[in-house]
CSV table of N, CA and C in Angstrom, one decimal:
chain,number,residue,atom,x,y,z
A,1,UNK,N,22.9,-191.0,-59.5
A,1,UNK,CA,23.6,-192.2,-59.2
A,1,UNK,C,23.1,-193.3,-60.1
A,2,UNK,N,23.8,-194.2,-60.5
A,2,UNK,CA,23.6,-195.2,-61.5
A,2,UNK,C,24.4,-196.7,-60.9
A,3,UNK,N,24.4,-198.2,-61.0
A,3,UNK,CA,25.1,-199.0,-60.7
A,3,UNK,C,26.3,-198.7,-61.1
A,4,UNK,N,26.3,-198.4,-62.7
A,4,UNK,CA,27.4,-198.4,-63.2
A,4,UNK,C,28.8,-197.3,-62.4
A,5,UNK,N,28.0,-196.3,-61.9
A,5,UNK,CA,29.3,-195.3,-61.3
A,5,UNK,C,29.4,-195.4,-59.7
A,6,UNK,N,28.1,-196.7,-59.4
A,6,UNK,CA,29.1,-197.7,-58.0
A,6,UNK,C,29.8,-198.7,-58.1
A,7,UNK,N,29.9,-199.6,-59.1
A,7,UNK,CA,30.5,-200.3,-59.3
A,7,UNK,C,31.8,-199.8,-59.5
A,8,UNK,N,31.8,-198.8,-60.6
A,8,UNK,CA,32.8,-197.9,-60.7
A,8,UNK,C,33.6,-197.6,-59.6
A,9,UNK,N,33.2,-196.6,-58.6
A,9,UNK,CA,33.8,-196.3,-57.3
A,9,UNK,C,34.1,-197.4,-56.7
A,10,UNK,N,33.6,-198.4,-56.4
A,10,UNK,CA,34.0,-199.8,-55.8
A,10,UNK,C,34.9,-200.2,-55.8
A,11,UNK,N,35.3,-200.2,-57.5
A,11,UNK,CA,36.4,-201.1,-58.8
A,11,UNK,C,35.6,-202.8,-58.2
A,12,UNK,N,34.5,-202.2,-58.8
A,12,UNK,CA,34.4,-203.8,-59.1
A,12,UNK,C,33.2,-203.9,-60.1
A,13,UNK,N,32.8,-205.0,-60.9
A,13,UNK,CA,32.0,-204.8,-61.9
A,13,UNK,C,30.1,-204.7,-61.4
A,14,UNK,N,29.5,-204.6,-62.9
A,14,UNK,CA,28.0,-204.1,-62.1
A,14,UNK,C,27.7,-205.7,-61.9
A,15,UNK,N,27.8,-206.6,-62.3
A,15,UNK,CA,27.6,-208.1,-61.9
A,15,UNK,C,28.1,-208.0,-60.7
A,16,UNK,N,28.6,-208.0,-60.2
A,16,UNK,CA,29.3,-207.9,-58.6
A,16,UNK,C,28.3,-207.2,-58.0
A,17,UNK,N,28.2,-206.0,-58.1
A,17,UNK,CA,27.0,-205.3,-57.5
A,17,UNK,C,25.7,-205.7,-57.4
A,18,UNK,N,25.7,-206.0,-58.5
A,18,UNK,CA,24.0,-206.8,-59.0
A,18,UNK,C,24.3,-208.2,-57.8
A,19,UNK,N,25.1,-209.0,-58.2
A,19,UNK,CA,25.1,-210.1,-57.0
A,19,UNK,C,24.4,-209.6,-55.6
A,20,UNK,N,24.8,-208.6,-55.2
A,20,UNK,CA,24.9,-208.1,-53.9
A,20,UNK,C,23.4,-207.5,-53.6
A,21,UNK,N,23.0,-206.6,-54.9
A,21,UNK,CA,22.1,-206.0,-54.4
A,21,UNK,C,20.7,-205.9,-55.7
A,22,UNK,N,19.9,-206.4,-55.3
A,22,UNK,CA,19.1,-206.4,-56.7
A,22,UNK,C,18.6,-205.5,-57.3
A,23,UNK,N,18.5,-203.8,-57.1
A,23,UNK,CA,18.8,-202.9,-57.9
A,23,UNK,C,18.9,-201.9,-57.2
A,24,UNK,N,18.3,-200.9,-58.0
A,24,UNK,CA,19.3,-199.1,-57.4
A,24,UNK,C,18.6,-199.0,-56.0
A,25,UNK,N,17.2,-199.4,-55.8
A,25,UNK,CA,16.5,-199.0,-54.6
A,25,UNK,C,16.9,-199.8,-53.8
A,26,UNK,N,17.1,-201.3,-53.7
A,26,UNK,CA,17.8,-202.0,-52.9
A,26,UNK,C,19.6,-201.1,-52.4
A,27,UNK,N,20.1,-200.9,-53.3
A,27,UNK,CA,21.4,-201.2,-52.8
A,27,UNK,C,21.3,-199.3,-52.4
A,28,UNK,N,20.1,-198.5,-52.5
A,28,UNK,CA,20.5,-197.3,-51.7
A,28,UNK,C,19.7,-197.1,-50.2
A,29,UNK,N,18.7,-198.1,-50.5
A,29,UNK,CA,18.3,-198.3,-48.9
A,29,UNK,C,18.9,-198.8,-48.0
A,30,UNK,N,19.7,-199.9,-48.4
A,30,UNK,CA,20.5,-200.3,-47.5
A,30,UNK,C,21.3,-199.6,-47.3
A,31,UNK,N,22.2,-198.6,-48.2
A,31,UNK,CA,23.6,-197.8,-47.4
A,31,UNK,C,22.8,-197.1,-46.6
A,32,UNK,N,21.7,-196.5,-46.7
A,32,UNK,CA,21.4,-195.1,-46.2
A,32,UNK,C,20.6,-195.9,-44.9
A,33,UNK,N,20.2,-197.0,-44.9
A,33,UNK,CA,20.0,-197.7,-43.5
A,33,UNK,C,21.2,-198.0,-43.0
A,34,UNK,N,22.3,-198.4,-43.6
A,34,UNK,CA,23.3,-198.9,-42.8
A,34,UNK,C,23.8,-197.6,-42.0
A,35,UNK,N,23.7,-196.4,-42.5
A,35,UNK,CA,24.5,-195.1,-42.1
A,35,UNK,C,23.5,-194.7,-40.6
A,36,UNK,N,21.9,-194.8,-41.0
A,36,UNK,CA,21.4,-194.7,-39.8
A,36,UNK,C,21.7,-196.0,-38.5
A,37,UNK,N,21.7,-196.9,-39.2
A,37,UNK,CA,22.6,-197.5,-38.0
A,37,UNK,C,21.0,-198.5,-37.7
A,38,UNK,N,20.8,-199.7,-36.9
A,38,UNK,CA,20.2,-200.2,-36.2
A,38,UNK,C,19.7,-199.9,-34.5
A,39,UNK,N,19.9,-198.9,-34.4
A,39,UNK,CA,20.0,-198.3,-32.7
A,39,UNK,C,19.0,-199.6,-32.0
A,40,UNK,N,19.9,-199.4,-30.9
A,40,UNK,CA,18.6,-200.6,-30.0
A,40,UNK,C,17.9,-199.2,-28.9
A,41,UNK,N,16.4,-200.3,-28.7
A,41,UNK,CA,15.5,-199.7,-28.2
A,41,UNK,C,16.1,-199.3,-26.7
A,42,UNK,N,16.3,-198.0,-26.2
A,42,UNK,CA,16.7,-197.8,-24.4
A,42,UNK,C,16.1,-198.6,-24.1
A,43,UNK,N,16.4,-198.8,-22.9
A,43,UNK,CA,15.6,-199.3,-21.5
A,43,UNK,C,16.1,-198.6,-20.2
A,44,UNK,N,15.7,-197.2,-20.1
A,44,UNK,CA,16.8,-196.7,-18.7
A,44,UNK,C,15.8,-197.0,-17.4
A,45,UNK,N,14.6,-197.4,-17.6
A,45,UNK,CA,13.3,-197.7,-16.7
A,45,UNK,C,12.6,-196.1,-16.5
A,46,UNK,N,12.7,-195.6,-17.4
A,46,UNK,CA,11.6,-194.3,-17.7
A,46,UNK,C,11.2,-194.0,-18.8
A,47,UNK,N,10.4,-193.6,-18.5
A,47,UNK,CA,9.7,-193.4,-20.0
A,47,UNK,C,10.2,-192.9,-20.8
A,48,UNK,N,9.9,-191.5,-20.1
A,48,UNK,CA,10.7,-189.8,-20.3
A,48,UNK,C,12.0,-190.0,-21.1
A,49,UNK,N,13.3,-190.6,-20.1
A,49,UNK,CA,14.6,-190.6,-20.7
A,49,UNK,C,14.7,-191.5,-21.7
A,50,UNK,N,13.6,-192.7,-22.1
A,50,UNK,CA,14.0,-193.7,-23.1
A,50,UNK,C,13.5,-192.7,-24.6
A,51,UNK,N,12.3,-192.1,-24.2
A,51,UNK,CA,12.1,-191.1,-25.4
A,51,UNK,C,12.7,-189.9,-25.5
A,52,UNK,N,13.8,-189.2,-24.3
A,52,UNK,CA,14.6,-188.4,-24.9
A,52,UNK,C,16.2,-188.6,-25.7
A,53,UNK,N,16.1,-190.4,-25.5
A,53,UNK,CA,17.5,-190.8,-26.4
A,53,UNK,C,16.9,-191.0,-27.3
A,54,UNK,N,15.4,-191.9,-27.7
A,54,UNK,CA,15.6,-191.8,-29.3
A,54,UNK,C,15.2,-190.5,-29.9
A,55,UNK,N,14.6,-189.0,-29.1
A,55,UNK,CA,14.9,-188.5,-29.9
A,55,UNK,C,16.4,-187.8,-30.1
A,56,UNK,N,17.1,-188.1,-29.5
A,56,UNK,CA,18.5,-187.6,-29.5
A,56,UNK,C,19.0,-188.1,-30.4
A,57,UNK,N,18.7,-189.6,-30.7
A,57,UNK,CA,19.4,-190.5,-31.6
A,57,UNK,C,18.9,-189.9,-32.8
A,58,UNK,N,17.7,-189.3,-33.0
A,58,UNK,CA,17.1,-189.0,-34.3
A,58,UNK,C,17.8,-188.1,-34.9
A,59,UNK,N,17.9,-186.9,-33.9
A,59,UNK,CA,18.8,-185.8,-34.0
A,59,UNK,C,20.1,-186.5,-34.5
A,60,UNK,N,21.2,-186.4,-34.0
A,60,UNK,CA,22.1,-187.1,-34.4
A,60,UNK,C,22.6,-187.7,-35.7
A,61,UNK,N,21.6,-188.4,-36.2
A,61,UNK,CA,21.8,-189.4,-37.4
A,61,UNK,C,20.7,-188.0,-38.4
A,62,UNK,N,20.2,-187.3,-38.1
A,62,UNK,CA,20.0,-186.3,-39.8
A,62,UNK,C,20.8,-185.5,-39.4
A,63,UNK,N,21.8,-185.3,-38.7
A,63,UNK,CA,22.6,-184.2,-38.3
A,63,UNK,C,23.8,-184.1,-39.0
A,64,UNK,N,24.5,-185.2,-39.2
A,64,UNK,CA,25.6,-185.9,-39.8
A,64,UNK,C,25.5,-185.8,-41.2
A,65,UNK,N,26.5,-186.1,-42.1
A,65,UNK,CA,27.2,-185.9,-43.0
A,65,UNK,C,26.2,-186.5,-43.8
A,66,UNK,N,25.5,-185.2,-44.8
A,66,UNK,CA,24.3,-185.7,-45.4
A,66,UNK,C,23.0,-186.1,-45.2
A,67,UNK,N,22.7,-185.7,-43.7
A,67,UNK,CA,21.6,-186.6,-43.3
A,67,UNK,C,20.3,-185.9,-43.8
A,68,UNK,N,20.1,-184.6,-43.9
A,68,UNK,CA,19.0,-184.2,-44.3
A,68,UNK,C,18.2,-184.8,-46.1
A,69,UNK,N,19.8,-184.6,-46.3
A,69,UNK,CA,19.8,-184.2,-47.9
A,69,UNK,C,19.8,-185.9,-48.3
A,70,UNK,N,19.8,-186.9,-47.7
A,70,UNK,CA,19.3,-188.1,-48.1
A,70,UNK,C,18.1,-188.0,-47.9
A,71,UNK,N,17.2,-187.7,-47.2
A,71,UNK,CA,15.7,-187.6,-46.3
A,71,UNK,C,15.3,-186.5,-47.9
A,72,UNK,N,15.5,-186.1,-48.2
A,72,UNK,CA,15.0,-185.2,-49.7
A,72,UNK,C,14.9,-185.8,-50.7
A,73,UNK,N,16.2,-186.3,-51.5
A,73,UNK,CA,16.7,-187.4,-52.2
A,73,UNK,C,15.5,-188.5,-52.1
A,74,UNK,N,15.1,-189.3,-51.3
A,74,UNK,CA,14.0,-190.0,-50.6
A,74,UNK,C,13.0,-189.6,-51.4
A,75,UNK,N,12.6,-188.3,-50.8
A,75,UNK,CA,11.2,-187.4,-51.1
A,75,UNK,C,11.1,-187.5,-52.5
A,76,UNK,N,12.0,-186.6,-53.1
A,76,UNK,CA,12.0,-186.1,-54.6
A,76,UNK,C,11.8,-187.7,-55.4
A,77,UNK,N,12.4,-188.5,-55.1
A,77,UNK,CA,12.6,-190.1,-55.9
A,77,UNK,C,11.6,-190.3,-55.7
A,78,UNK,N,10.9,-190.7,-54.7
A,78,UNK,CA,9.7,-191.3,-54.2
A,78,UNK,C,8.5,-191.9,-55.3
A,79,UNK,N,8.0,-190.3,-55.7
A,79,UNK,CA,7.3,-190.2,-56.7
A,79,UNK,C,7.6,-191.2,-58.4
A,80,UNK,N,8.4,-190.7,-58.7
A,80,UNK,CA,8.9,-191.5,-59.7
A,80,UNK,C,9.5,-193.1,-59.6
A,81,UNK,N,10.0,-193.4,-58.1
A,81,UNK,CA,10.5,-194.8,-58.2
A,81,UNK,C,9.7,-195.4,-56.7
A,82,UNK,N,8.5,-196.0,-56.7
A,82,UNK,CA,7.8,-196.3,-55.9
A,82,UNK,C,8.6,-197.2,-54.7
A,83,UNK,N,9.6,-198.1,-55.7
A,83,UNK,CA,10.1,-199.2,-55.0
A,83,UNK,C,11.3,-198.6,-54.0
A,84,UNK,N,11.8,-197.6,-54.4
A,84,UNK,CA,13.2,-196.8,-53.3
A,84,UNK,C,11.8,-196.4,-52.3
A,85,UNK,N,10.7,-195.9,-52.4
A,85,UNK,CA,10.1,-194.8,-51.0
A,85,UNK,C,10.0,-196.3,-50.2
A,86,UNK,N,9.2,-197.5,-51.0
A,86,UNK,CA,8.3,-197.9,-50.0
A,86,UNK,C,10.0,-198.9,-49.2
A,87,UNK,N,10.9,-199.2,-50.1
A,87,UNK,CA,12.2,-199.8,-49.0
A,87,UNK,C,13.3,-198.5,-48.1
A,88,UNK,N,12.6,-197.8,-48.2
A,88,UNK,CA,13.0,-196.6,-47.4
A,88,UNK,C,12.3,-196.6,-46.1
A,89,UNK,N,11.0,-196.8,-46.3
A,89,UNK,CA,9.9,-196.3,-45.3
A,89,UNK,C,10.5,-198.1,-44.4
A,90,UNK,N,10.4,-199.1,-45.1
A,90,UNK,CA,10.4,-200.8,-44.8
A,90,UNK,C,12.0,-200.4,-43.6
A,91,UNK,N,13.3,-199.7,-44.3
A,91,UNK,CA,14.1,-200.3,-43.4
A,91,UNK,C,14.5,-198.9,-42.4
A,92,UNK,N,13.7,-197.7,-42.9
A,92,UNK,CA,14.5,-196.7,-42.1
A,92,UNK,C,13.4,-196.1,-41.1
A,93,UNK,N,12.6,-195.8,-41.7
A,93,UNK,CA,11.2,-195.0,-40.8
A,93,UNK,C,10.8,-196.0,-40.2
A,94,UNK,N,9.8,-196.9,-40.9
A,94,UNK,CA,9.2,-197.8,-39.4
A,94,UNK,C,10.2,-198.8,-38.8
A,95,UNK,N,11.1,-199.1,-38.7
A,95,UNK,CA,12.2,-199.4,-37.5
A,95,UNK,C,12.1,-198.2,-36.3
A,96,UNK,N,11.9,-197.0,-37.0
A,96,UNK,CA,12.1,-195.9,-35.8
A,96,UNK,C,11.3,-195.9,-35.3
A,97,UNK,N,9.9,-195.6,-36.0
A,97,UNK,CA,8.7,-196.0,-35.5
A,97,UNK,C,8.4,-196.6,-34.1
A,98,UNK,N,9.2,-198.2,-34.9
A,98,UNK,CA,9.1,-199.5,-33.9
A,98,UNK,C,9.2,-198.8,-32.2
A,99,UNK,N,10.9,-198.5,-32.7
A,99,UNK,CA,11.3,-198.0,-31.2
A,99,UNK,C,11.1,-197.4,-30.8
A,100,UNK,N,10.1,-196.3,-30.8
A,100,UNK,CA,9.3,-195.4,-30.6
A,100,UNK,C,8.0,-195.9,-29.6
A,101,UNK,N,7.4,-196.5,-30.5
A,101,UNK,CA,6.0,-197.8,-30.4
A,101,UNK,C,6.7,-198.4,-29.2
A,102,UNK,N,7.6,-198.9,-28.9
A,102,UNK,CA,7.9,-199.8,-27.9
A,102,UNK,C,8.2,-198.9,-26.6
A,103,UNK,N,8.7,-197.9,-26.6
A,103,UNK,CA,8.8,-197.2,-25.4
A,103,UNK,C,8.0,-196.5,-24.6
A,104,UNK,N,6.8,-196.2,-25.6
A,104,UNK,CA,5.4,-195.5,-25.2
A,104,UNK,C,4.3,-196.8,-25.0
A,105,UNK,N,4.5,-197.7,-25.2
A,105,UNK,CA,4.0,-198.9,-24.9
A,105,UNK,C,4.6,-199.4,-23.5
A,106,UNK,N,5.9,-199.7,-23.6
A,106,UNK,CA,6.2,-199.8,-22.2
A,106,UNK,C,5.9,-199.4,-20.9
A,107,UNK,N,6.0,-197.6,-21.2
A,107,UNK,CA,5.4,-196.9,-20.5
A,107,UNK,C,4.4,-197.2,-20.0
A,108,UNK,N,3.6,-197.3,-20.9
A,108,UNK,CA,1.7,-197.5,-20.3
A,108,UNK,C,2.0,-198.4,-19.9
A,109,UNK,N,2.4,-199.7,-19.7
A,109,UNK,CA,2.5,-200.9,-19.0
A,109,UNK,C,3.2,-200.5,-17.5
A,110,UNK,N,4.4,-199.8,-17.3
A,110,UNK,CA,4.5,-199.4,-16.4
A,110,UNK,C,4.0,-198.2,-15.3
A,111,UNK,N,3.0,-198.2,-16.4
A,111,UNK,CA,2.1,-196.9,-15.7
A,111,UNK,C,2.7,-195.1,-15.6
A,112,UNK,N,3.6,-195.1,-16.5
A,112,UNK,CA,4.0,-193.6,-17.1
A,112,UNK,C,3.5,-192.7,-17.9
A,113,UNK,N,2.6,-193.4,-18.8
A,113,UNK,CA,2.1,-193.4,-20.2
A,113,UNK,C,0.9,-193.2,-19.9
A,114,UNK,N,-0.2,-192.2,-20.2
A,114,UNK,CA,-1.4,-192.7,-19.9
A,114,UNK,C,-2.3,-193.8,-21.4
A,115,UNK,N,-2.9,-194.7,-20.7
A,115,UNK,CA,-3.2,-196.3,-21.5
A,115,UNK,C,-4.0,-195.5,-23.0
A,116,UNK,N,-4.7,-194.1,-22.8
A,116,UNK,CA,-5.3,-193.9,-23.9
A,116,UNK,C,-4.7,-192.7,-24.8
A,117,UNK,N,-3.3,-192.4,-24.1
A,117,UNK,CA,-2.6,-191.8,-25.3
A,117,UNK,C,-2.9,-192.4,-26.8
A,118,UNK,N,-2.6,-191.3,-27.6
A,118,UNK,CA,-3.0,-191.8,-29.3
A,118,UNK,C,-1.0,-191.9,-29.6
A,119,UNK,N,-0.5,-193.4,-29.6
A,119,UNK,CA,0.5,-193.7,-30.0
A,119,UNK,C,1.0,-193.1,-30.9
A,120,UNK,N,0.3,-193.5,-32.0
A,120,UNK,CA,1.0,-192.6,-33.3
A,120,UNK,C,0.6,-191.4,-33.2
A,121,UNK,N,-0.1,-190.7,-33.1
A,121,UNK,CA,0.3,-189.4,-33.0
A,121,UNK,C,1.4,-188.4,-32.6
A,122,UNK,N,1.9,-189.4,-31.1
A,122,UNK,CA,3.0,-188.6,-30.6
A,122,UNK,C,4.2,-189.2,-30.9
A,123,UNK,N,3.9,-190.6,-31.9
A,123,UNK,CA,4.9,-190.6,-32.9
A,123,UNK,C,5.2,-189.4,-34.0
A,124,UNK,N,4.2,-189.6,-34.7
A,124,UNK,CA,4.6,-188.6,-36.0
A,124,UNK,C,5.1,-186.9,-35.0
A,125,UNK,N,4.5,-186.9,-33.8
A,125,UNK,CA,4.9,-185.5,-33.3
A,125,UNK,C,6.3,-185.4,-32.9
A,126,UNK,N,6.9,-186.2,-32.4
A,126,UNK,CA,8.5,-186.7,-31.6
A,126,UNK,C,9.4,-186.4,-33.6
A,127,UNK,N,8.5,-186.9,-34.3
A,127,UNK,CA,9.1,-187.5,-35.5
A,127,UNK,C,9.7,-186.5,-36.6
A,128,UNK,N,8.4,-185.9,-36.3
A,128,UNK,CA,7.8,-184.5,-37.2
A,128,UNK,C,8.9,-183.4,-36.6
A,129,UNK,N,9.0,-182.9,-34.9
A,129,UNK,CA,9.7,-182.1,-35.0
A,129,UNK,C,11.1,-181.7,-35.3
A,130,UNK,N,12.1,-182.6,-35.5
A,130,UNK,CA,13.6,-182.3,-36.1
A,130,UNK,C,12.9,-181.7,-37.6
A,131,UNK,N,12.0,-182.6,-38.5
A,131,UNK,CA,12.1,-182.1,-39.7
A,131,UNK,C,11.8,-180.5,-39.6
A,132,UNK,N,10.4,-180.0,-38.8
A,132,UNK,CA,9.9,-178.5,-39.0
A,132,UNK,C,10.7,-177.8,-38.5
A,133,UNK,N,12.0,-178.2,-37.1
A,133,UNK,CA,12.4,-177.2,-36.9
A,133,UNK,C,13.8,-177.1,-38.1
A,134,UNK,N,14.2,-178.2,-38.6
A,134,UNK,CA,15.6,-178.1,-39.9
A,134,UNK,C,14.7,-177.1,-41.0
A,135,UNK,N,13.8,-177.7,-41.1
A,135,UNK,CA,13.4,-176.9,-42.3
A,135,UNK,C,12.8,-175.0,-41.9
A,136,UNK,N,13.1,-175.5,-40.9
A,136,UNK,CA,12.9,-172.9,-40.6
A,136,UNK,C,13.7,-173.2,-40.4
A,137,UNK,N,15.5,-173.2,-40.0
A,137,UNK,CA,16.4,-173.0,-40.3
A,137,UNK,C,16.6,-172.4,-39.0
A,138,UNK,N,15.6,-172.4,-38.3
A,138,UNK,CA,16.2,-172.2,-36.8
A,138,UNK,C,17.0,-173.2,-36.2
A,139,UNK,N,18.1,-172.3,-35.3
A,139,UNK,CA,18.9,-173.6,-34.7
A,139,UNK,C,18.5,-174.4,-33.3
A,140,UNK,N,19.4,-175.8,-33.6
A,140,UNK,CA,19.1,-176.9,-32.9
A,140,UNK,C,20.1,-176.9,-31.6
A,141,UNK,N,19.1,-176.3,-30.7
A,141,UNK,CA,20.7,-176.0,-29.3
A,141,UNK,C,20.6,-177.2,-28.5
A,142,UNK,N,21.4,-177.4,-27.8
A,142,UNK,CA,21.7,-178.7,-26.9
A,142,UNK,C,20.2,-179.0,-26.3
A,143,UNK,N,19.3,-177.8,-26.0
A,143,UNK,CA,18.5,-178.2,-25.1
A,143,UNK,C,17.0,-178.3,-25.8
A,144,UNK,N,17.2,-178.5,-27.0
A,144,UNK,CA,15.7,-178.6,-28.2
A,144,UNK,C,15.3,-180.1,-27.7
A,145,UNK,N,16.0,-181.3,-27.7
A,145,UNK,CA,15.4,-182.3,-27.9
A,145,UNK,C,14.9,-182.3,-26.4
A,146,UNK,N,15.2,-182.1,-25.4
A,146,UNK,CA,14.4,-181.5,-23.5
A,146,UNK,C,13.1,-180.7,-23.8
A,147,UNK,N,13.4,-180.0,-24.6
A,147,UNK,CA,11.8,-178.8,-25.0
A,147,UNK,C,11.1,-179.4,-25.5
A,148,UNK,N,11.4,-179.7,-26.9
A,148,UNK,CA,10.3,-180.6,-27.2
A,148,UNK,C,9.5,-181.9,-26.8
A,149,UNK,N,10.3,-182.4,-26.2
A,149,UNK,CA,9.7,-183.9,-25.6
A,149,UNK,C,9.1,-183.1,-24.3
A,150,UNK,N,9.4,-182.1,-23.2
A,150,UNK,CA,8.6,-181.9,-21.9
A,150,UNK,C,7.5,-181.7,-22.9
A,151,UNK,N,7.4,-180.9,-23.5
A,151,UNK,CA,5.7,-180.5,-24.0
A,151,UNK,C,4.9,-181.5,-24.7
A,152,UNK,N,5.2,-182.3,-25.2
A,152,UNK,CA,4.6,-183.9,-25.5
A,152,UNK,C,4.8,-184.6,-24.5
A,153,UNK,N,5.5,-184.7,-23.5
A,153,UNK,CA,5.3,-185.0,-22.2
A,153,UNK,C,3.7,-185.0,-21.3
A,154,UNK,N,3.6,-184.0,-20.9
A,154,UNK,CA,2.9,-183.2,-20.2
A,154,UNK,C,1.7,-183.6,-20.4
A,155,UNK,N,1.0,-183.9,-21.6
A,155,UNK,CA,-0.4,-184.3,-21.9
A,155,UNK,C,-0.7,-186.2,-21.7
A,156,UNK,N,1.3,-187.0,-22.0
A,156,UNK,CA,1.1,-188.6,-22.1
A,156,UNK,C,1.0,-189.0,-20.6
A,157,UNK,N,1.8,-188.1,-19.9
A,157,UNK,CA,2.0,-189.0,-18.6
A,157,UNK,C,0.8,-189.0,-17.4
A,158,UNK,N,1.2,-189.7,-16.7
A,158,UNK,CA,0.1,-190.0,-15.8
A,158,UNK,C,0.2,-189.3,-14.8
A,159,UNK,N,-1.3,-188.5,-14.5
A,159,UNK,CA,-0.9,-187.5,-13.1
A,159,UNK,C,-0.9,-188.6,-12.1
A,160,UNK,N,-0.1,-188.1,-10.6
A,160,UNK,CA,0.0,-188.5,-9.8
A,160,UNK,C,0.1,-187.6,-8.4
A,161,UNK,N,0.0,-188.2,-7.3
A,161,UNK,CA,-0.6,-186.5,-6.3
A,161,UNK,C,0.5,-185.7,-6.0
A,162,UNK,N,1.8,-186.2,-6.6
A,162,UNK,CA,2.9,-185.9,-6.2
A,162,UNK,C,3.8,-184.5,-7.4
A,163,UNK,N,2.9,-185.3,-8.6
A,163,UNK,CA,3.2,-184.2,-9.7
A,163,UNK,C,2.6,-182.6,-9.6
């Protein structure tokens, strides 16, 4: 991909583009942030179901047209163009992050969460699993993102005499 053959596709010139976007890592972070979209953080008042929409939402958005194969593209660049990983990581990963962070935070405020869960961990684990299971090539049946989250479940929440 080059400016010149978006401008091209556009029909508009690379000064036009350049206006818009200050180079190749800028103006591909942003599509590929705009395609993931801004999702807002749930609030359904559980923990459980706020972390089984974003991971649904996760699912969802690498599921779609291209989604994996931009997440590679990402990878493979990375190394050679410092400035695309780290405005990759800036507008697409830790946003998710965020919303992630915020609903296991909540949790523990509401007393769902237990207060000494290791946050990021069961981030990168919520995070981690769409990639390991795409990449074995096993399939993603309606009821993966329920499996995976009961079992990262099970160790965050808080017993109670009722559980």
């Amino acid at each position: 991909m080059s400016i010149d053959q978006v401008a091209s596709e556009a029909g508009v010139s690379r000064a036009t583009v350049y206006r818009r976007y200050r180079d190749k890592a800028d103006l591909v972070t942003q599509a590929v942030a705009s395609r993931y979209g801004s999702e807002e953080v749930p609030n359904t008042g559980s923990a459980y179901s706020d972390l089984l929409e974003l991971l649904s939402q996760g699912r969802t958005k690498h599921e779609g047209e291209a989604g994996m194969s931009l997440v590679g593209v990402l990878l493979v660049e990375g190394p050679h163009d410092s400035e695309l990983l780290e405005s990759s990581r800036e507008r697409i990963i830790l946003p998710r992050r965020r919303r992630y962070r915020l609903v296991l935070k909540r949790g523990m405020r509401r007393g769902e969460v237990r207060s000494q869960a290791d946050v990021e961990a069961v981030i990168d684990a919520l995070s981690g699993a769409y990639y390991a299971r795409h990449l074995s090539g096993l399939p993603l049946d309606e009821g993966w993102a329920e499996r995976v989250l009961r079992e990262v479940w099970l160790p965050l929440r808080v017993e109670t005499s009722d559980q």
